[in-house]
Amino acid sequence: MAEFDTIRSAAGARAAQIDEGLRAHMNKVYGTMSVGMLITALAAWAIAGLAVTTDPSQAAAQIGADRYLTSLGYAIYASPLKWVIMFGPLAFIFFGWGALMRKGSAAAVQLGFFAFATVIGLSLSSIFLIYTPFSIVQTFLVTAIAFAGLSMFGYVTKRNLSGMGTFLMMGVIGLIVAMIVNIFLQSPVMMYAISAIGLLIFAALTAFHTQEIKNTYVAYASHGDQEWMDKAAFDGALSLYISFLNMFQFLLMFMGDSE
């Protein structure tokens, strides 16, 4: 009996240790993601401020009444460079991030994530040319509330969401193809349909990735490889960051007030 009590006590202590480690791991995931979002927001705001002017003497192109693109703005939004800015981050996710996770150190993965967030800020800066600042902030807050609820659901639910993964990733690929096609079609109806479907897909991915991050930690916590766990935290932060960012952009299509 004494031996059984000892085993049970050891198991309880181990479970408590895993729970404590999981909380620290999730805090690191959310903290890294939050820093990434802050970097993106600051980069987008700063670039938009440099890209648009009301001074005709500094204008490279006119975009509205008393609003002009500077030379920097023209290069980002109107020159062929815009395609690099648009598809560069996507190429990094599909071809660069996996290699960085396999071969890079935890510090290199973290740096790669923050660099990615900066480039996304460059791409996202165009929203300040299209939507009012109030509607951008309002949509961000709504996205944050929805994201928190969805992520909490993914964390606490007992339902296994792993079966959704393949289906959702196929949906993301289909969504990317549809968005590329609509670049040439320029169909408002198709864009709203893409936004609605994309919002549902990335809402589901938020819950899915949260559960996946939790389960990955629990499965590998006993290995004691802190370097790998740090990289896993940054990988999880990137997954949630992408879900949040896409939810925000798709919601902005419905909630944003045009300049």
Coordinates of N, CA and C in Angstrom, one line a residue, residues 127-129 131-141 248 252 256-257:
I127 N -4.2 49.1 -45.6 CA -5.5 49.3 -45.0 C -5.7 50.7 -44.5
F128 N -4.6 51.4 -44.2 CA -4.7 52.8 -43.7 C -5.0 53.7 -44.8
L129 N -4.9 53.3 -46.1 CA -5.2 54.1 -47.2 C -6.7 53.9 -47.6
Y131 N -9.3 52.3 -45.2 CA -10.3 52.3 -44.2 C -10.0 53.5 -43.2
T132 N -11.0 53.9 -42.5 CA -10.9 54.9 -41.4 C -10.2 54.3 -40.2
P133 N -9.4 55.1 -39.5 CA -8.7 54.6 -38.3 C -9.7 54.0 -37.3
F134 N -10.8 54.7 -37.1 CA -11.8 54.2 -36.1 C -12.3 52.8 -36.5
S135 N -12.6 52.5 -37.7 CA -13.1 51.2 -38.1 C -12.0 50.2 -38.0
I136 N -10.7 50.5 -38.2 CA -9.6 49.6 -38.1 C -9.5 49.2 -36.6
V137 N -9.5 50.2 -35.7 CA -9.4 49.8 -34.3 C -10.6 49.0 -33.8
Q138 N -11.8 49.4 -34.3 CA -13.1 48.7 -33.9 C -13.0 47.3 -34.4
T139 N -12.6 47.0 -35.6 CA -12.5 45.7 -36.1 C -11.4 44.9 -35.4
F140 N -10.3 45.5 -35.0 CA -9.3 44.8 -34.3 C -9.8 44.3 -32.9
L141 N -10.6 45.2 -32.2 CA -11.1 44.8 -30.9 C -12.1 43.7 -31.0
F248 N -9.0 39.2 -38.8 CA -9.0 40.7 -38.8 C -9.3 41.2 -40.2
L252 N -12.6 43.0 -41.6 CA -12.5 44.4 -42.1 C -13.3 44.6 -43.3
G256 N -15.3 47.5 -42.0 CA -14.5 48.7 -42.3 C -15.3 49.8 -43.0
D257 N -15.1 51.0 -42.6 CA -15.7 52.2 -43.3 C -14.6 52.7 -44.2

